[in-house]
């Protein structure tokens, strides 16, 4: 009888499945292509399948949860959820050194932007570890942050005196240096602000503006990366990360690079071309109906002037805000990639 009971107990133990690791994940804007094309499929399907069911995911987004944008990473650090992803610029009030991740006007192609991000990654890893008790899993791009105006503009100089919604703090500083008035308006409130004259122009990704219908309330599109590439950082609560065994950590890290981060970067350049076509009607629009915004080409002289202001005024101001050795760390990493030194 004892042998029978022992055998039955052993057999039952072998037949009982090991409980799955459940991750609560908070994604970025639910309406935008990055979430729908890459985030949602990765967390809902790809990672659980790659783990053979050992990882389960409960996925929502920060706008579906009505989270304050500045609260997303602090709440992650407190363990309110396990994984979160959103634009790094939303966290700069708590971490001004993070502004150095997404500097405007220095990367004109997706390859250049990724080289900047790769160079900045050790700094970003330290920032999220120290400021937000989190481990960085991935950094992916929104398309370049371009300028939508419900006002006639032909050059960058025409932004002078206009009220412009910036996509991040460094972009706001650059706009102010160009003579514009930076206005703080959330992404969701921009269409109403443009329509009612609260702002004359607003900066966001071309694809984001198309998806959100900004073409309905703006007339001119200036496709200059005045807001950088709006890097989206995916991070996991550090205590949760440390609780995972090495094999699970390696699985998550390798899968998110191969099946989320790399594909998002690979499509970024074509996405910009397609999005501009969708907004202006200049070319084929694979996303749907092409619109008819006026495309404003920025001259080489305009671009050179904006870059000079960035280097001589905006970056030194950031170095002062960040303090410590962050300017030197930036010079030794990102600066070397883009050929810029903060004096």
XYZ file of C-alpha atoms in Angstrom:
343
model
C 0.000 0.000 0.000
C 2.830 2.392 0.884
C 4.537 1.676 -2.430
C 1.280 2.292 -4.276
C 0.677 5.614 -2.483
C 4.270 6.738 -3.075
C 4.018 5.892 -6.770
C 0.684 7.705 -7.038
C 2.108 10.816 -5.319
C 5.136 10.860 -7.609
C 2.997 10.404 -10.706
C 0.666 13.199 -9.605
C 3.607 15.535 -9.028
C 4.971 14.834 -12.487
C 1.574 15.429 -14.068
C 1.010 18.773 -12.331
C 2.115 21.605 -14.640
C 4.565 24.160 -13.334
C 2.653 27.390 -12.739
C 3.217 30.003 -15.425
C 4.942 33.314 -14.774
C 2.315 36.031 -15.267
C 3.491 39.482 -16.302
C 1.276 42.551 -16.056
C 2.267 44.755 -18.991
C 1.291 48.364 -19.681
C 1.817 49.332 -23.321
C 2.080 52.709 -25.030
C -0.712 54.544 -26.879
C -3.261 51.916 -27.939
C -4.284 53.797 -31.096
C -0.808 54.101 -32.616
C 1.047 51.756 -34.992
C 3.892 50.907 -32.609
C 1.463 49.305 -30.182
C -0.843 47.681 -32.706
C 1.827 46.329 -35.055
C 4.598 45.436 -32.610
C 3.837 45.719 -28.886
C 0.486 43.939 -28.757
C 1.496 40.966 -30.954
C 4.780 40.527 -29.103
C 3.358 40.489 -25.585
C 0.064 38.775 -26.388
C 1.329 36.104 -28.784
C 5.061 35.945 -29.516
C 6.539 35.810 -26.016
C 3.970 33.397 -24.524
C 4.454 31.066 -27.508
C 8.256 31.258 -27.312
C 8.088 30.321 -23.630
C 5.878 27.275 -24.341
C 3.234 28.795 -22.100
C 5.584 29.366 -19.153
C 5.041 33.121 -19.482
C 1.547 34.567 -19.552
C 0.826 38.234 -20.151
C -1.950 40.527 -18.999
C -1.738 43.466 -21.410
C -3.309 46.904 -21.288
C -2.062 50.400 -22.218
C -1.424 53.526 -20.213
C -4.186 55.483 -21.947
C -6.671 52.659 -21.326
C -5.696 52.879 -17.640
C -5.885 56.708 -17.709
C -2.415 56.945 -16.210
C -0.711 60.305 -15.957
C 2.154 60.227 -18.460
C 4.678 61.286 -15.839
C 3.499 58.532 -13.488
C 4.121 55.540 -15.764
C 7.721 54.758 -14.828
C 7.533 55.773 -11.134
C 4.577 53.382 -10.717
C 6.573 50.702 -12.529
C 9.407 51.183 -10.059
C 6.949 50.756 -7.198
C 5.805 47.414 -8.634
C 2.244 48.471 -9.504
C 2.794 46.479 -12.717
C 5.703 44.436 -14.058
C 6.478 45.968 -17.462
C 5.760 49.390 -18.961
C 6.610 51.213 -22.157
C 6.142 54.796 -23.199
C 8.032 57.787 -24.580
C 11.154 58.494 -22.552
C 10.466 62.246 -22.731
C 7.443 61.741 -20.470
C 9.840 60.923 -17.623
C 12.294 63.807 -17.868
C 10.711 65.746 -14.988
C 12.041 62.982 -12.711
C 15.186 62.341 -14.760
C 16.437 65.394 -16.732
C 19.513 63.421 -17.801
C 17.154 61.244 -19.881
C 16.690 64.125 -22.344
C 20.040 63.137 -23.839
C 18.497 60.009 -25.348
C 16.388 61.781 -27.958
C 18.105 64.943 -29.191
C 16.390 66.748 -32.109
C 17.909 67.247 -35.573
C 20.961 64.999 -35.146
C 19.523 61.885 -36.838
C 17.843 62.179 -40.229
C 17.476 58.451 -40.952
C 16.382 55.441 -38.941
C 19.910 53.999 -39.095
C 21.366 57.212 -37.670
C 18.695 57.304 -34.955
C 19.379 53.718 -33.931
C 23.113 54.370 -33.779
C 22.363 57.229 -31.362
C 20.094 55.023 -29.258
C 22.625 52.198 -29.141
C 25.303 54.626 -28.015
C 23.012 56.060 -25.323
C 21.795 52.710 -24.047
C 24.327 52.259 -21.204
C 23.340 55.699 -19.896
C 19.636 54.896 -20.214
C 20.131 51.589 -18.411
C 21.751 53.391 -15.471
C 19.029 56.066 -15.398
C 16.193 53.543 -15.260
C 17.991 51.451 -12.669
C 18.696 54.401 -10.371
C 15.649 56.608 -10.982
C 12.885 54.085 -11.622
C 14.043 50.801 -10.066
C 13.696 49.225 -13.514
C 15.609 47.155 -16.054
C 15.604 48.382 -19.682
C 14.458 45.680 -22.095
C 14.141 47.617 -25.365
C 14.232 51.062 -26.959
C 12.083 51.463 -30.064
C 11.216 54.516 -32.168
C 8.128 56.370 -33.017
C 8.719 57.927 -36.460
C 10.546 61.309 -36.488
C 8.641 64.021 -34.697
C 7.630 66.496 -37.398
C 5.675 69.759 -37.392
C 1.927 70.051 -38.103
C 0.642 73.627 -38.482
C -2.826 75.105 -38.794
C -1.101 78.236 -39.998
C 0.706 79.093 -43.208
C 4.444 78.413 -42.870
C 7.137 78.293 -45.514
C 10.365 78.290 -43.469
C 11.506 77.570 -39.911
C 11.657 81.329 -39.399
C 7.869 81.403 -39.812
C 7.540 79.543 -36.492
C 8.710 82.683 -34.708
C 5.914 84.071 -32.580
C 3.683 81.013 -33.068
C 2.380 78.821 -30.249
C 3.769 75.329 -30.765
C 3.090 72.129 -28.851
C 6.418 70.334 -28.344
C 6.873 66.569 -28.069
C 9.484 66.808 -25.311
C 11.409 69.213 -23.113
C 14.474 69.555 -25.354
C 12.217 70.189 -28.351
C 10.413 72.883 -26.346
C 13.751 74.519 -25.552
C 14.706 74.406 -29.234
C 11.390 75.950 -30.288
C 11.833 78.751 -27.781
C 15.361 79.375 -29.097
C 13.849 79.617 -32.590
C 11.468 82.302 -31.348
C 8.330 80.172 -30.966
C 6.274 79.864 -27.790
C 6.325 76.338 -26.406
C 2.914 75.201 -25.147
C 2.309 72.122 -23.002
C -0.627 70.172 -24.487
C -1.155 66.414 -24.158
C -1.222 64.318 -27.340
C -4.930 63.549 -27.016
C -5.831 67.244 -26.631
C -3.867 68.502 -29.645
C -6.636 68.278 -32.315
C -8.920 70.470 -30.229
C -6.069 72.854 -29.425
C -5.207 73.237 -33.126
C -8.829 73.701 -34.084
C -9.497 76.314 -31.389
C -6.266 78.263 -31.835
C -4.787 77.291 -28.462
C -1.743 76.281 -30.528
C -0.768 77.164 -34.085
C 1.435 74.133 -34.632
C 2.210 70.853 -32.908
C 5.044 68.324 -33.043
C 4.478 64.572 -33.227
C 5.301 61.579 -35.408
C 3.923 61.708 -38.935
C 2.219 58.326 -38.507
C 0.826 59.303 -35.118
C -0.618 62.482 -36.588
C -2.167 60.556 -39.455
C -3.688 57.916 -37.140
C -5.022 60.560 -34.755
C -6.547 62.713 -37.486
C -4.370 65.784 -37.058
C -4.695 66.350 -40.815
C -8.308 67.387 -40.149
C -7.228 70.399 -38.086
C -3.899 71.370 -39.679
C -2.938 72.543 -43.148
C 0.875 72.492 -43.410
C 3.372 69.691 -42.726
C 7.049 70.437 -42.120
C 8.876 67.055 -42.230
C 11.912 68.092 -40.211
C 12.760 65.951 -37.132
C 12.313 68.896 -34.788
C 11.268 66.515 -32.025
C 13.815 63.751 -32.595
C 12.511 60.182 -32.914
C 10.572 60.043 -29.614
C 12.236 56.914 -28.282
C 9.906 54.510 -26.472
C 11.575 52.651 -23.604
C 10.296 49.246 -22.505
C 11.361 48.424 -18.953
C 10.626 45.811 -16.290
C 10.410 46.436 -12.562
C 13.887 45.606 -11.270
C 12.671 43.454 -8.383
C 10.562 41.427 -10.803
C 13.483 41.104 -13.216
C 15.806 39.917 -10.454
C 13.235 37.354 -9.333
C 13.362 35.598 -12.726
C 15.842 32.805 -13.339
C 18.647 33.394 -15.831
C 17.009 31.266 -18.518
C 13.777 33.280 -18.391
C 15.691 36.552 -18.439
C 17.632 35.440 -21.515
C 14.451 34.309 -23.247
C 12.702 37.648 -22.677
C 15.749 39.685 -23.689
C 16.465 37.744 -26.875
C 12.805 37.549 -27.948
C 12.109 41.244 -27.413
C 15.153 42.218 -29.469
C 14.424 39.837 -32.353
C 10.651 40.171 -32.476
C 9.891 43.672 -31.217
C 12.843 46.056 -31.162
C 14.548 45.050 -34.431
C 11.334 44.929 -36.522
C 10.202 48.314 -35.182
C 13.502 49.888 -36.206
C 13.571 48.081 -39.556
C 10.245 49.629 -40.550
C 10.911 53.117 -39.203
C 12.414 54.702 -42.321
C 9.795 53.380 -44.728
C 7.117 54.376 -42.232
C 8.217 58.020 -42.435
C 8.076 58.053 -46.241
C 4.684 56.353 -46.251
C 3.280 58.596 -43.531
C 4.278 61.765 -45.355
C 2.621 60.374 -48.489
C -0.534 59.625 -46.492
C -0.649 63.143 -45.057
C 0.145 65.083 -48.222
C -0.929 62.877 -51.122
C 2.639 62.943 -52.475
C 3.001 59.230 -53.225
C 1.122 56.052 -52.386
C -0.533 55.711 -48.973
C -0.555 52.077 -47.798
C -2.358 52.960 -44.556
C -5.576 54.216 -46.112
C -6.862 57.354 -47.766
C -4.251 59.979 -48.624
C -4.859 63.502 -47.317
C -3.898 66.849 -48.818
C -1.736 68.765 -46.336
C 0.749 71.203 -47.863
C 4.279 69.789 -47.733
C 6.805 72.411 -46.573
C 10.381 71.677 -47.597
C 12.955 73.031 -45.140
C 15.947 74.669 -46.787
C 19.534 73.678 -46.028
C 20.078 77.144 -44.572
C 17.106 76.777 -42.216
C 18.260 73.354 -41.110
C 21.834 74.521 -40.512
C 20.581 77.446 -38.411
C 18.414 75.176 -36.262
C 21.294 72.744 -35.729
C 23.612 75.577 -34.716
C 21.087 76.809 -32.138
C 20.762 73.248 -30.845
C 24.518 72.898 -30.387
C 25.261 76.372 -29.041
C 22.239 76.912 -26.771
C 19.993 73.902 -26.227
C 22.537 71.167 -25.511
C 24.602 73.295 -23.079
C 21.380 74.181 -21.221
C 20.573 70.475 -20.969
C 24.061 69.724 -19.647
C 23.466 72.240 -16.868
C 20.043 70.759 -16.012
C 21.361 67.206 -16.000
C 24.391 68.094 -13.872
C 26.999 65.598 -12.747
C 29.042 63.930 -15.459
C 26.144 63.413 -17.860
C 27.434 65.850 -20.492
C 30.793 64.072 -20.526
C 29.106 60.675 -20.743
C 27.001 61.967 -23.625
C 30.079 63.368 -25.393
C 31.866 60.030 -25.015
C 28.966 58.022 -26.441
C 26.211 59.730 -28.443
C 28.393 62.717 -29.228
C 31.023 60.550 -30.858
C 28.393 58.882 -33.048
C 26.918 62.172 -34.298
C 30.107 64.248 -34.289
C 28.895 66.767 -31.693
C 30.613 67.837 -28.473
C 28.889 69.765 -25.688
C 31.355 72.407 -24.550
